Structure formats: C-alpha cells, structure tokens
C-alpha cells in the first residue's frame, strides 16, 4: 500500500495538479493585498472615513452597554441572534417573521 502511495506521489499529473493549486492560493492571497487590502478604514460616509479601530471600539462599547443593561438576558439574546445569522443564508427565517407574514 505504501508503494502505491509513493508511486502516486511521483506522478507528473499529481505534481501538475498540486502546482495549479499552489499557484491559485498564491494569486488569491496576493490579490487581497493588491486590490483592496490597503484601505485602513471600516466605512466611508459623506467623504468621512471611519477607522477600523474606531469602529471596533464603538462596537465593543455598545456591546458592553447592552450587556450592562440586559444583564443575564444578554447572553441568551446574543445566542439567539447568532443562531438566526447562521441560518439566514440557508433561507431560514426566524419564527416571528413567519407568523407576521
């Protein structure tokens, strides 16, 4: 069995396939830096840039505020929201949207 694996590893076709895969990973990784990786802001509104760190600080601040306001319910509500976000791409809707429709 090991001999079969060694023989397959030396195959020209397998080396070509691995080469194509490696080149595609390199190109997609480099394109992220060349095309859109240089922007240092999270959003731009009316020609005003909102920096990534400013955005992350605002999100963390709001999360902390909500956690203090809701107390123990925060974890439950955050878990439900995450559940809805994970199922939304599959076409699932939260139950309240189905009832209201």
PDB file of N, CA and C in Angstrom:
ATOM      1  N   UNK A   1       0.826  -1.187   0.000  1.00  0.00           N
ATOM      2  CA  UNK A   1       0.000   0.000   0.000  1.00  0.00           C
ATOM      3  C   UNK A   1       0.876   1.258   0.000  1.00  0.00           C
ATOM      4  N   UNK A   2       1.927   1.260   0.801  1.00  0.00           N
ATOM      5  CA  UNK A   2       2.830   2.408   0.842  1.00  0.00           C
ATOM      6  C   UNK A   2       3.531   2.598  -0.498  1.00  0.00           C
ATOM      7  N   UNK A   3       3.801   1.483  -1.187  1.00  0.00           N
ATOM      8  CA  UNK A   3       4.426   1.590  -2.504  1.00  0.00           C
ATOM      9  C   UNK A   3       3.498   2.291  -3.486  1.00  0.00           C
ATOM     10  N   UNK A   4       2.212   1.996  -3.395  1.00  0.00           N
ATOM     11  CA  UNK A   4       1.235   2.665  -4.265  1.00  0.00           C
ATOM     12  C   UNK A   4       1.199   4.169  -3.998  1.00  0.00           C
ATOM     13  N   UNK A   5       1.269   4.567  -2.737  1.00  0.00           N
ATOM     14  CA  UNK A   5       1.270   5.990  -2.396  1.00  0.00           C
ATOM     15  C   UNK A   5       2.536   6.678  -2.896  1.00  0.00           C
ATOM     16  N   UNK A   6       3.669   6.006  -2.774  1.00  0.00           N
ATOM     17  CA  UNK A   6       4.922   6.587  -3.254  1.00  0.00           C
ATOM     18  C   UNK A   6       4.899   6.743  -4.771  1.00  0.00           C
ATOM     19  N   UNK A   7       4.358   5.765  -5.452  1.00  0.00           N
ATOM     20  CA  UNK A   7       4.264   5.833  -6.911  1.00  0.00           C
ATOM     21  C   UNK A   7       3.341   6.970  -7.334  1.00  0.00           C
ATOM     22  N   UNK A   8       2.209   7.109  -6.658  1.00  0.00           N
ATOM     23  CA  UNK A   8       1.257   8.172  -6.985  1.00  0.00           C
ATOM     24  C   UNK A   8       1.854   9.545  -6.689  1.00  0.00           C
ATOM     25  N   UNK A   9       2.661   9.653  -5.645  1.00  0.00           N
ATOM     26  CA  UNK A   9       3.267  10.937  -5.284  1.00  0.00           C
ATOM     27  C   UNK A   9       4.268  11.393  -6.331  1.00  0.00           C
ATOM     28  N   UNK A  10       4.864  10.471  -7.050  1.00  0.00           N
ATOM     29  CA  UNK A  10       5.833  10.812  -8.085  1.00  0.00           C
ATOM     30  C   UNK A  10       5.185  11.013  -9.449  1.00  0.00           C
ATOM     31  N   UNK A  11       3.886  10.908  -9.534  1.00  0.00           N
ATOM     32  CA  UNK A  11       3.168  11.058 -10.796  1.00  0.00           C
ATOM     33  C   UNK A  11       3.246  12.507 -11.293  1.00  0.00           C
ATOM     34  N   UNK A  12       3.454  12.678 -12.593  1.00  0.00           N
ATOM     35  CA  UNK A  12       3.537  14.001 -13.202  1.00  0.00           C
ATOM     36  C   UNK A  12       2.185  14.712 -13.117  1.00  0.00           C
ATOM     37  N   UNK A  13       1.111  13.982 -13.322  1.00  0.00           N
ATOM     38  CA  UNK A  13      -0.230  14.572 -13.276  1.00  0.00           C
ATOM     39  C   UNK A  13      -0.508  15.138 -11.881  1.00  0.00           C
ATOM     40  N   UNK A  14      -0.147  14.397 -10.852  1.00  0.00           N
ATOM     41  CA  UNK A  14      -0.362  14.859  -9.481  1.00  0.00           C
ATOM     42  C   UNK A  14       0.466  16.107  -9.188  1.00  0.00           C
ATOM     43  N   UNK A  15       1.686  16.152  -9.683  1.00  0.00           N
ATOM     44  CA  UNK A  15       2.527  17.326  -9.480  1.00  0.00           C
ATOM     45  C   UNK A  15       1.944  18.544 -10.185  1.00  0.00           C
ATOM     46  N   UNK A  16       1.381  18.356 -11.369  1.00  0.00           N
ATOM     47  CA  UNK A  16       0.750  19.465 -12.091  1.00  0.00           C
ATOM     48  C   UNK A  16      -0.467  19.973 -11.326  1.00  0.00           C
ATOM     49  N   UNK A  17      -1.273  19.057 -10.821  1.00  0.00           N
ATOM     50  CA  UNK A  17      -2.464  19.453 -10.054  1.00  0.00           C
ATOM     51  C   UNK A  17      -2.055  20.232  -8.809  1.00  0.00           C
ATOM     52  N   UNK A  18      -1.066  19.732  -8.072  1.00  0.00           N
ATOM     53  CA  UNK A  18      -0.591  20.452  -6.884  1.00  0.00           C
ATOM     54  C   UNK A  18      -0.020  21.816  -7.258  1.00  0.00           C
ATOM     55  N   UNK A  19       0.680  21.890  -8.375  1.00  0.00           N
ATOM     56  CA  UNK A  19       1.231  23.170  -8.830  1.00  0.00           C
ATOM     57  C   UNK A  19       0.140  24.181  -9.111  1.00  0.00           C
ATOM     58  N   UNK A  20      -0.926  23.740  -9.771  1.00  0.00           N
ATOM     59  CA  UNK A  20      -2.056  24.631 -10.063  1.00  0.00           C
ATOM     60  C   UNK A  20      -2.712  25.108  -8.768  1.00  0.00           C
ATOM     61  N   UNK A  21      -2.883  24.200  -7.829  1.00  0.00           N
ATOM     62  CA  UNK A  21      -3.495  24.569  -6.545  1.00  0.00           C
ATOM     63  C   UNK A  21      -2.625  25.582  -5.807  1.00  0.00           C
ATOM     64  N   UNK A  22      -1.328  25.354  -5.775  1.00  0.00           N
ATOM     65  CA  UNK A  22      -0.419  26.264  -5.073  1.00  0.00           C
ATOM     66  C   UNK A  22      -0.419  27.641  -5.721  1.00  0.00           C
ATOM     67  N   UNK A  23      -0.353  27.683  -7.051  1.00  0.00           N
ATOM     68  CA  UNK A  23      -0.360  28.967  -7.755  1.00  0.00           C
ATOM     69  C   UNK A  23      -1.670  29.716  -7.506  1.00  0.00           C
ATOM     70  N   UNK A  24      -2.800  29.000  -7.492  1.00  0.00           N
ATOM     71  CA  UNK A  24      -4.079  29.676  -7.256  1.00  0.00           C
ATOM     72  C   UNK A  24      -4.145  30.258  -5.847  1.00  0.00           C
ATOM     73  N   UNK A  25      -3.614  29.540  -4.850  1.00  0.00           N
ATOM     74  CA  UNK A  25      -3.582  30.084  -3.488  1.00  0.00           C
ATOM     75  C   UNK A  25      -2.690  31.320  -3.416  1.00  0.00           C
ATOM     76  N   UNK A  26      -1.566  31.279  -4.094  1.00  0.00           N
ATOM     77  CA  UNK A  26      -0.656  32.426  -4.079  1.00  0.00           C
ATOM     78  C   UNK A  26      -1.319  33.633  -4.722  1.00  0.00           C
ATOM     79  N   UNK A  27      -1.949  33.431  -5.870  1.00  0.00           N
ATOM     80  CA  UNK A  27      -2.577  34.551  -6.571  1.00  0.00           C
ATOM     81  C   UNK A  27      -3.745  35.139  -5.795  1.00  0.00           C
ATOM     82  N   UNK A  28      -4.569  34.304  -5.180  1.00  0.00           N
ATOM     83  CA  UNK A  28      -5.700  34.842  -4.425  1.00  0.00           C
ATOM     84  C   UNK A  28      -5.225  35.534  -3.158  1.00  0.00           C
ATOM     85  N   UNK A  29      -4.169  35.060  -2.555  1.00  0.00           N
ATOM     86  CA  UNK A  29      -3.636  35.719  -1.368  1.00  0.00           C
ATOM     87  C   UNK A  29      -3.019  37.066  -1.688  1.00  0.00           C
ATOM     88  N   UNK A  30      -2.289  37.145  -2.782  1.00  0.00           N
ATOM     89  CA  UNK A  30      -1.647  38.387  -3.181  1.00  0.00           C
ATOM     90  C   UNK A  30      -2.680  39.386  -3.687  1.00  0.00           C
ATOM     91  N   UNK A  31      -3.716  38.928  -4.352  1.00  0.00           N
ATOM     92  CA  UNK A  31      -4.715  39.848  -4.888  1.00  0.00           C
ATOM     93  C   UNK A  31      -5.442  40.594  -3.780  1.00  0.00           C
ATOM     94  N   UNK A  32      -5.587  39.983  -2.605  1.00  0.00           N
ATOM     95  CA  UNK A  32      -6.215  40.678  -1.483  1.00  0.00           C
ATOM     96  C   UNK A  32      -5.420  41.903  -1.068  1.00  0.00           C
ATOM     97  N   UNK A  33      -4.116  41.812  -1.143  1.00  0.00           N
ATOM     98  CA  UNK A  33      -3.276  42.956  -0.796  1.00  0.00           C
ATOM     99  C   UNK A  33      -3.260  43.988  -1.915  1.00  0.00           C
ATOM    100  N   UNK A  34      -3.273  43.544  -3.158  1.00  0.00           N
ATOM    101  CA  UNK A  34      -3.175  44.472  -4.274  1.00  0.00           C
ATOM    102  C   UNK A  34      -4.483  45.205  -4.550  1.00  0.00           C
ATOM    103  N   UNK A  35      -5.605  44.516  -4.435  1.00  0.00           N
ATOM    104  CA  UNK A  35      -6.891  45.102  -4.825  1.00  0.00           C
ATOM    105  C   UNK A  35      -7.499  45.947  -3.713  1.00  0.00           C
ATOM    106  N   UNK A  36      -7.728  45.353  -2.553  1.00  0.00           N
ATOM    107  CA  UNK A  36      -8.460  46.096  -1.541  1.00  0.00           C
ATOM    108  C   UNK A  36      -7.865  46.045  -0.164  1.00  0.00           C
ATOM    109  N   UNK A  37      -6.689  45.532  -0.025  1.00  0.00           N
ATOM    110  CA  UNK A  37      -6.132  45.375   1.299  1.00  0.00           C
ATOM    111  C   UNK A  37      -5.483  46.621   1.870  1.00  0.00           C
ATOM    112  N   UNK A  38      -5.374  47.696   1.090  1.00  0.00           N
ATOM    113  CA  UNK A  38      -4.658  48.866   1.569  1.00  0.00           C
ATOM    114  C   UNK A  38      -5.547  49.848   2.321  1.00  0.00           C
ATOM    115  N   UNK A  39      -6.863  49.724   2.211  1.00  0.00           N
ATOM    116  CA  UNK A  39      -7.740  50.661   2.912  1.00  0.00           C
ATOM    117  C   UNK A  39      -7.624  50.434   4.411  1.00  0.00           C
ATOM    118  N   UNK A  40      -7.540  51.515   5.131  1.00  0.00           N
ATOM    119  CA  UNK A  40      -7.355  51.418   6.572  1.00  0.00           C
ATOM    120  C   UNK A  40      -8.592  51.905   7.317  1.00  0.00           C
ATOM    121  N   UNK A  41      -9.745  51.878   6.657  1.00  0.00           N
ATOM    122  CA  UNK A  41     -10.965  52.315   7.307  1.00  0.00           C
ATOM    123  C   UNK A  41     -12.057  51.273   7.132  1.00  0.00           C
ATOM    124  N   UNK A  42     -12.997  51.265   8.065  1.00  0.00           N
ATOM    125  CA  UNK A  42     -14.082  50.285   8.041  1.00  0.00           C
ATOM    126  C   UNK A  42     -15.223  50.751   7.153  1.00  0.00           C
ATOM    127  N   UNK A  43     -15.458  52.061   7.116  1.00  0.00           N
ATOM    128  CA  UNK A  43     -16.549  52.611   6.304  1.00  0.00           C
ATOM    129  C   UNK A  43     -16.213  54.044   5.923  1.00  0.00           C
ATOM    130  N   UNK A  44     -16.911  54.516   4.893  1.00  0.00           N
ATOM    131  CA  UNK A  44     -16.742  55.896   4.451  1.00  0.00           C
ATOM    132  C   UNK A  44     -18.133  56.479   4.249  1.00  0.00           C
ATOM    133  N   UNK A  45     -18.457  57.520   5.022  1.00  0.00           N
ATOM    134  CA  UNK A  45     -19.779  58.137   4.970  1.00  0.00           C
ATOM    135  C   UNK A  45     -19.592  59.619   4.695  1.00  0.00           C
ATOM    136  N   UNK A  46     -20.203  60.097   3.597  1.00  0.00           N
ATOM    137  CA  UNK A  46     -20.091  61.512   3.211  1.00  0.00           C
ATOM    138  C   UNK A  46     -18.634  61.983   3.209  1.00  0.00           C
ATOM    139  N   UNK A  47     -17.794  61.220   2.577  1.00  0.00           N
ATOM    140  CA  UNK A  47     -16.357  61.505   2.467  1.00  0.00           C
ATOM    141  C   UNK A  47     -15.635  61.547   3.810  1.00  0.00           C
ATOM    142  N   UNK A  48     -16.261  61.045   4.854  1.00  0.00           N
ATOM    143  CA  UNK A  48     -15.608  60.956   6.157  1.00  0.00           C
ATOM    144  C   UNK A  48     -15.304  59.489   6.430  1.00  0.00           C
ATOM    145  N   UNK A  49     -14.035  59.200   6.667  1.00  0.00           N
ATOM    146  CA  UNK A  49     -13.618  57.825   6.904  1.00  0.00           C
ATOM    147  C   UNK A  49     -13.768  57.467   8.381  1.00  0.00           C
ATOM    148  N   UNK A  50     -14.298  56.270   8.622  1.00  0.00           N
ATOM    149  CA  UNK A  50     -14.404  55.732   9.974  1.00  0.00           C
ATOM    150  C   UNK A  50     -13.354  54.640  10.078  1.00  0.00           C
ATOM    151  N   UNK A  51     -12.370  54.868  10.905  1.00  0.00           N
ATOM    152  CA  UNK A  51     -11.254  53.933  11.044  1.00  0.00           C
ATOM    153  C   UNK A  51     -11.690  52.600  11.621  1.00  0.00           C
ATOM    154  N   UNK A  52     -10.908  51.575  11.312  1.00  0.00           N
ATOM    155  CA  UNK A  52     -11.229  50.234  11.819  1.00  0.00           C
ATOM    156  C   UNK A  52     -11.191  50.193  13.342  1.00  0.00           C
ATOM    157  N   UNK A  53     -10.169  50.794  13.925  1.00  0.00           N
ATOM    158  CA  UNK A  53     -10.069  50.770  15.389  1.00  0.00           C
ATOM    159  C   UNK A  53     -11.203  51.561  16.026  1.00  0.00           C
ATOM    160  N   UNK A  54     -11.590  52.680  15.408  1.00  0.00           N
ATOM    161  CA  UNK A  54     -12.714  53.469  15.918  1.00  0.00           C
ATOM    162  C   UNK A  54     -14.002  52.652  15.855  1.00  0.00           C
ATOM    163  N   UNK A  55     -14.203  51.937  14.761  1.00  0.00           N
ATOM    164  CA  UNK A  55     -15.390  51.100  14.609  1.00  0.00           C
ATOM    165  C   UNK A  55     -15.395  49.970  15.635  1.00  0.00           C
ATOM    166  N   UNK A  56     -14.265  49.294  15.793  1.00  0.00           N
ATOM    167  CA  UNK A  56     -14.179  48.188  16.751  1.00  0.00           C
ATOM    168  C   UNK A  56     -14.406  48.675  18.177  1.00  0.00           C
ATOM    169  N   UNK A  57     -13.887  49.851  18.507  1.00  0.00           N
ATOM    170  CA  UNK A  57     -14.119  50.421  19.839  1.00  0.00           C
ATOM    171  C   UNK A  57     -15.591  50.746  20.053  1.00  0.00           C
ATOM    172  N   UNK A  58     -16.250  51.278  19.023  1.00  0.00           N
ATOM    173  CA  UNK A  58     -17.672  51.602  19.139  1.00  0.00           C
ATOM    174  C   UNK A  58     -18.508  50.337  19.316  1.00  0.00           C
ATOM    175  N   UNK A  59     -18.166  49.282  18.586  1.00  0.00           N
ATOM    176  CA  UNK A  59     -18.898  48.015  18.719  1.00  0.00           C
ATOM    177  C   UNK A  59     -18.703  47.438  20.117  1.00  0.00           C
ATOM    178  N   UNK A  60     -17.472  47.450  20.602  1.00  0.00           N
ATOM    179  CA  UNK A  60     -17.200  46.921  21.942  1.00  0.00           C
ATOM    180  C   UNK A  60     -17.910  47.741  23.010  1.00  0.00           C
ATOM    181  N   UNK A  61     -17.921  49.048  22.840  1.00  0.00           N
ATOM    182  CA  UNK A  61     -18.601  49.926  23.797  1.00  0.00           C
ATOM    183  C   UNK A  61     -20.100  49.654  23.818  1.00  0.00           C
ATOM    184  N   UNK A  62     -20.692  49.520  22.645  1.00  0.00           N
ATOM    185  CA  UNK A  62     -22.136  49.240  22.563  1.00  0.00           C
ATOM    186  C   UNK A  62     -22.458  47.869  23.141  1.00  0.00           C
ATOM    187  N   UNK A  63     -21.608  46.910  22.876  1.00  0.00           N
ATOM    188  CA  UNK A  63     -21.819  45.566  23.423  1.00  0.00           C
ATOM    189  C   UNK A  63     -21.772  45.591  24.953  1.00  0.00           C
ATOM    190  N   UNK A  64     -20.790  46.305  25.502  1.00  0.00           N
ATOM    191  CA  UNK A  64     -20.687  46.420  26.958  1.00  0.00           C
ATOM    192  C   UNK A  64     -21.898  47.131  27.546  1.00  0.00           C
ATOM    193  N   UNK A  65     -22.368  48.181  26.871  1.00  0.00           N
ATOM    194  CA  UNK A  65     -23.542  48.915  27.340  1.00  0.00           C
ATOM    195  C   UNK A  65     -24.769  48.018  27.362  1.00  0.00           C
ATOM    196  N   UNK A  66     -24.950  47.252  26.286  1.00  0.00           N
ATOM    197  CA  UNK A  66     -26.100  46.341  26.207  1.00  0.00           C
ATOM    198  C   UNK A  66     -25.989  45.237  27.257  1.00  0.00           C
ATOM    199  N   UNK A  67     -24.780  44.770  27.489  1.00  0.00           N
ATOM    200  CA  UNK A  67     -24.574  43.710  28.477  1.00  0.00           C
ATOM    201  C   UNK A  67     -24.907  44.212  29.883  1.00  0.00           C
ATOM    202  N   UNK A  68     -24.543  45.452  30.187  1.00  0.00           N
ATOM    203  CA  UNK A  68     -24.879  46.023  31.490  1.00  0.00           C
ATOM    204  C   UNK A  68     -26.379  46.257  31.616  1.00  0.00           C
ATOM    205  N   UNK A  69     -26.995  46.681  30.531  1.00  0.00           N
ATOM    206  CA  UNK A  69     -28.420  46.999  30.554  1.00  0.00           C
ATOM    207  C   UNK A  69     -29.274  45.740  30.672  1.00  0.00           C
ATOM    208  N   UNK A  70     -28.912  44.688  29.943  1.00  0.00           N
ATOM    209  CA  UNK A  70     -29.739  43.485  29.896  1.00  0.00           C
ATOM    210  C   UNK A  70     -29.350  42.442  30.937  1.00  0.00           C
ATOM    211  N   UNK A  71     -28.145  42.505  31.432  1.00  0.00           N
ATOM    212  CA  UNK A  71     -27.714  41.544  32.443  1.00  0.00           C
ATOM    213  C   UNK A  71     -27.639  40.127  31.893  1.00  0.00           C
ATOM    214  N   UNK A  72     -28.312  39.186  32.588  1.00  0.00           N
ATOM    215  CA  UNK A  72     -28.263  37.772  32.204  1.00  0.00           C
ATOM    216  C   UNK A  72     -28.942  37.493  30.872  1.00  0.00           C
ATOM    217  N   UNK A  73     -29.882  38.323  30.482  1.00  0.00           N
ATOM    218  CA  UNK A  73     -30.592  38.105  29.217  1.00  0.00           C
ATOM    219  C   UNK A  73     -29.693  38.342  28.008  1.00  0.00           C
ATOM    220  N   UNK A  74     -28.623  39.091  28.195  1.00  0.00           N
ATOM    221  CA  UNK A  74     -27.755  39.426  27.071  1.00  0.00           C
ATOM    222  C   UNK A  74     -27.193  38.184  26.396  1.00  0.00           C
ATOM    223  N   UNK A  75     -26.691  37.243  27.180  1.00  0.00           N
ATOM    224  CA  UNK A  75     -26.105  36.025  26.614  1.00  0.00           C
ATOM    225  C   UNK A  75     -27.135  35.235  25.832  1.00  0.00           C
ATOM    226  N   UNK A  76     -28.343  35.146  26.366  1.00  0.00           N
ATOM    227  CA  UNK A  76     -29.406  34.404  25.683  1.00  0.00           C
ATOM    228  C   UNK A  76     -29.777  35.088  24.369  1.00  0.00           C
ATOM    229  N   UNK A  77     -29.948  36.406  24.398  1.00  0.00           N
ATOM    230  CA  UNK A  77     -30.312  37.132  23.182  1.00  0.00           C
ATOM    231  C   UNK A  77     -29.189  37.107  22.151  1.00  0.00           C
ATOM    232  N   UNK A  78     -27.951  37.223  22.601  1.00  0.00           N
ATOM    233  CA  UNK A  78     -26.816  37.169  21.679  1.00  0.00           C
ATOM    234  C   UNK A  78     -26.733  35.799  21.025  1.00  0.00           C
ATOM    235  N   UNK A  79     -27.008  34.742  21.784  1.00  0.00           N
ATOM    236  CA  UNK A  79     -27.002  33.391  21.224  1.00  0.00           C
ATOM    237  C   UNK A  79     -28.102  33.197  20.200  1.00  0.00           C
ATOM    238  N   UNK A  80     -29.283  33.756  20.457  1.00  0.00           N
ATOM    239  CA  UNK A  80     -30.388  33.651  19.502  1.00  0.00           C
ATOM    240  C   UNK A  80     -30.061  34.404  18.225  1.00  0.00           C
ATOM    241  N   UNK A  81     -29.461  35.574  18.341  1.00  0.00           N
ATOM    242  CA  UNK A  81     -29.104  36.356  17.157  1.00  0.00           C
ATOM    243  C   UNK A  81     -28.083  35.593  16.316  1.00  0.00           C
ATOM    244  N   UNK A  82     -27.108  34.981  16.971  1.00  0.00           N
ATOM    245  CA  UNK A  82     -26.095  34.210  16.255  1.00  0.00           C
ATOM    246  C   UNK A  82     -26.744  33.035  15.536  1.00  0.00           C
ATOM    247  N   UNK A  83     -27.728  32.418  16.168  1.00  0.00           N
ATOM    248  CA  UNK A  83     -28.444  31.312  15.552  1.00  0.00           C
ATOM    249  C   UNK A  83     -29.158  31.781  14.290  1.00  0.00           C
ATOM    250  N   UNK A  84     -29.813  32.937  14.359  1.00  0.00           N
ATOM    251  CA  UNK A  84     -30.515  33.476  13.192  1.00  0.00           C
ATOM    252  C   UNK A  84     -29.539  33.852  12.078  1.00  0.00           C
ATOM    253  N   UNK A  85     -28.401  34.431  12.438  1.00  0.00           N
ATOM    254  CA  UNK A  85     -27.411  34.799  11.425  1.00  0.00           C
ATOM    255  C   UNK A  85     -26.858  33.570  10.722  1.00  0.00           C
ATOM    256  N   UNK A  86     -26.659  32.488  11.456  1.00  0.00           N
ATOM    257  CA  UNK A  86     -26.114  31.271  10.861  1.00  0.00           C
ATOM    258  C   UNK A  86     -27.110  30.593   9.937  1.00  0.00           C
ATOM    259  N   UNK A  87     -28.405  30.740  10.194  1.00  0.00           N
ATOM    260  CA  UNK A  87     -29.409  30.079   9.372  1.00  0.00           C
ATOM    261  C   UNK A  87     -29.963  30.974   8.271  1.00  0.00           C
ATOM    262  N   UNK A  88     -29.758  32.263   8.341  1.00  0.00           N
ATOM    263  CA  UNK A  88     -30.295  33.178   7.336  1.00  0.00           C
ATOM    264  C   UNK A  88     -29.774  32.884   5.929  1.00  0.00           C
ATOM    265  N   UNK A  89     -28.475  32.598   5.738  1.00  0.00           N
ATOM    266  CA  UNK A  89     -28.018  32.312   4.378  1.00  0.00           C
ATOM    267  C   UNK A  89     -28.676  31.076   3.767  1.00  0.00           C
ATOM    268  N   UNK A  90     -29.134  30.159   4.593  1.00  0.00           N
ATOM    269  CA  UNK A  90     -29.761  28.941   4.082  1.00  0.00           C
ATOM    270  C   UNK A  90     -31.223  29.170   3.727  1.00  0.00           C
ATOM    271  N   UNK A  91     -31.732  30.377   3.951  1.00  0.00           N
ATOM    272  CA  UNK A  91     -33.112  30.679   3.605  1.00  0.00           C
ATOM    273  C   UNK A  91     -34.074  30.513   4.763  1.00  0.00           C
ATOM    274  N   UNK A  92     -33.578  30.184   5.934  1.00  0.00           N
ATOM    275  CA  UNK A  92     -34.451  30.024   7.096  1.00  0.00           C
ATOM    276  C   UNK A  92     -34.797  31.397   7.651  1.00  0.00           C
ATOM    277  N   UNK A  93     -36.005  31.525   8.146  1.00  0.00           N
ATOM    278  CA  UNK A  93     -36.446  32.779   8.739  1.00  0.00           C
ATOM    279  C   UNK A  93     -36.746  32.556  10.204  1.00  0.00           C
ATOM    280  N   UNK A  94     -36.532  33.567  11.032  1.00  0.00           N
ATOM    281  CA  UNK A  94     -36.932  33.440  12.431  1.00  0.00           C
ATOM    282  C   UNK A  94     -38.440  33.249  12.527  1.00  0.00           C
ATOM    283  N   UNK A  95     -38.929  32.552  13.544  1.00  0.00           N
ATOM    284  CA  UNK A  95     -40.362  32.263  13.655  1.00  0.00           C
ATOM    285  C   UNK A  95     -41.246  33.498  13.656  1.00  0.00           C
ATOM    286  N   UNK A  96     -40.809  34.610  14.262  1.00  0.00           N
ATOM    287  CA  UNK A  96     -41.663  35.786  14.316  1.00  0.00           C
ATOM    288  C   UNK A  96     -41.906  36.382  12.938  1.00  0.00           C
ATOM    289  N   UNK A  97     -40.980  36.237  12.024  1.00  0.00           N
ATOM    290  CA  UNK A  97     -41.193  36.746  10.662  1.00  0.00           C
ATOM    291  C   UNK A  97     -42.202  35.883   9.910  1.00  0.00           C
ATOM    292  N   UNK A  98     -42.189  34.586  10.178  1.00  0.00           N
ATOM    293  CA  UNK A  98     -43.153  33.712   9.514  1.00  0.00           C
ATOM    294  C   UNK A  98     -44.566  33.983  10.012  1.00  0.00           C
ATOM    295  N   UNK A  99     -44.718  34.247  11.293  1.00  0.00           N
ATOM    296  CA  UNK A  99     -46.040  34.492  11.865  1.00  0.00           C
ATOM    297  C   UNK A  99     -46.585  35.825  11.383  1.00  0.00           C
ATOM    298  N   UNK A 100     -45.732  36.853  11.316  1.00  0.00           N
ATOM    299  CA  UNK A 100     -46.180  38.182  10.926  1.00  0.00           C
ATOM    300  C   UNK A 100     -46.558  38.244   9.453  1.00  0.00           C
ATOM    301  N   UNK A 101     -46.045  37.357   8.652  1.00  0.00           N
ATOM    302  CA  UNK A 101     -46.294  37.409   7.209  1.00  0.00           C
ATOM    303  C   UNK A 101     -47.603  36.843   6.834  1.00  0.00           C
TER     304      UNK A 101
END
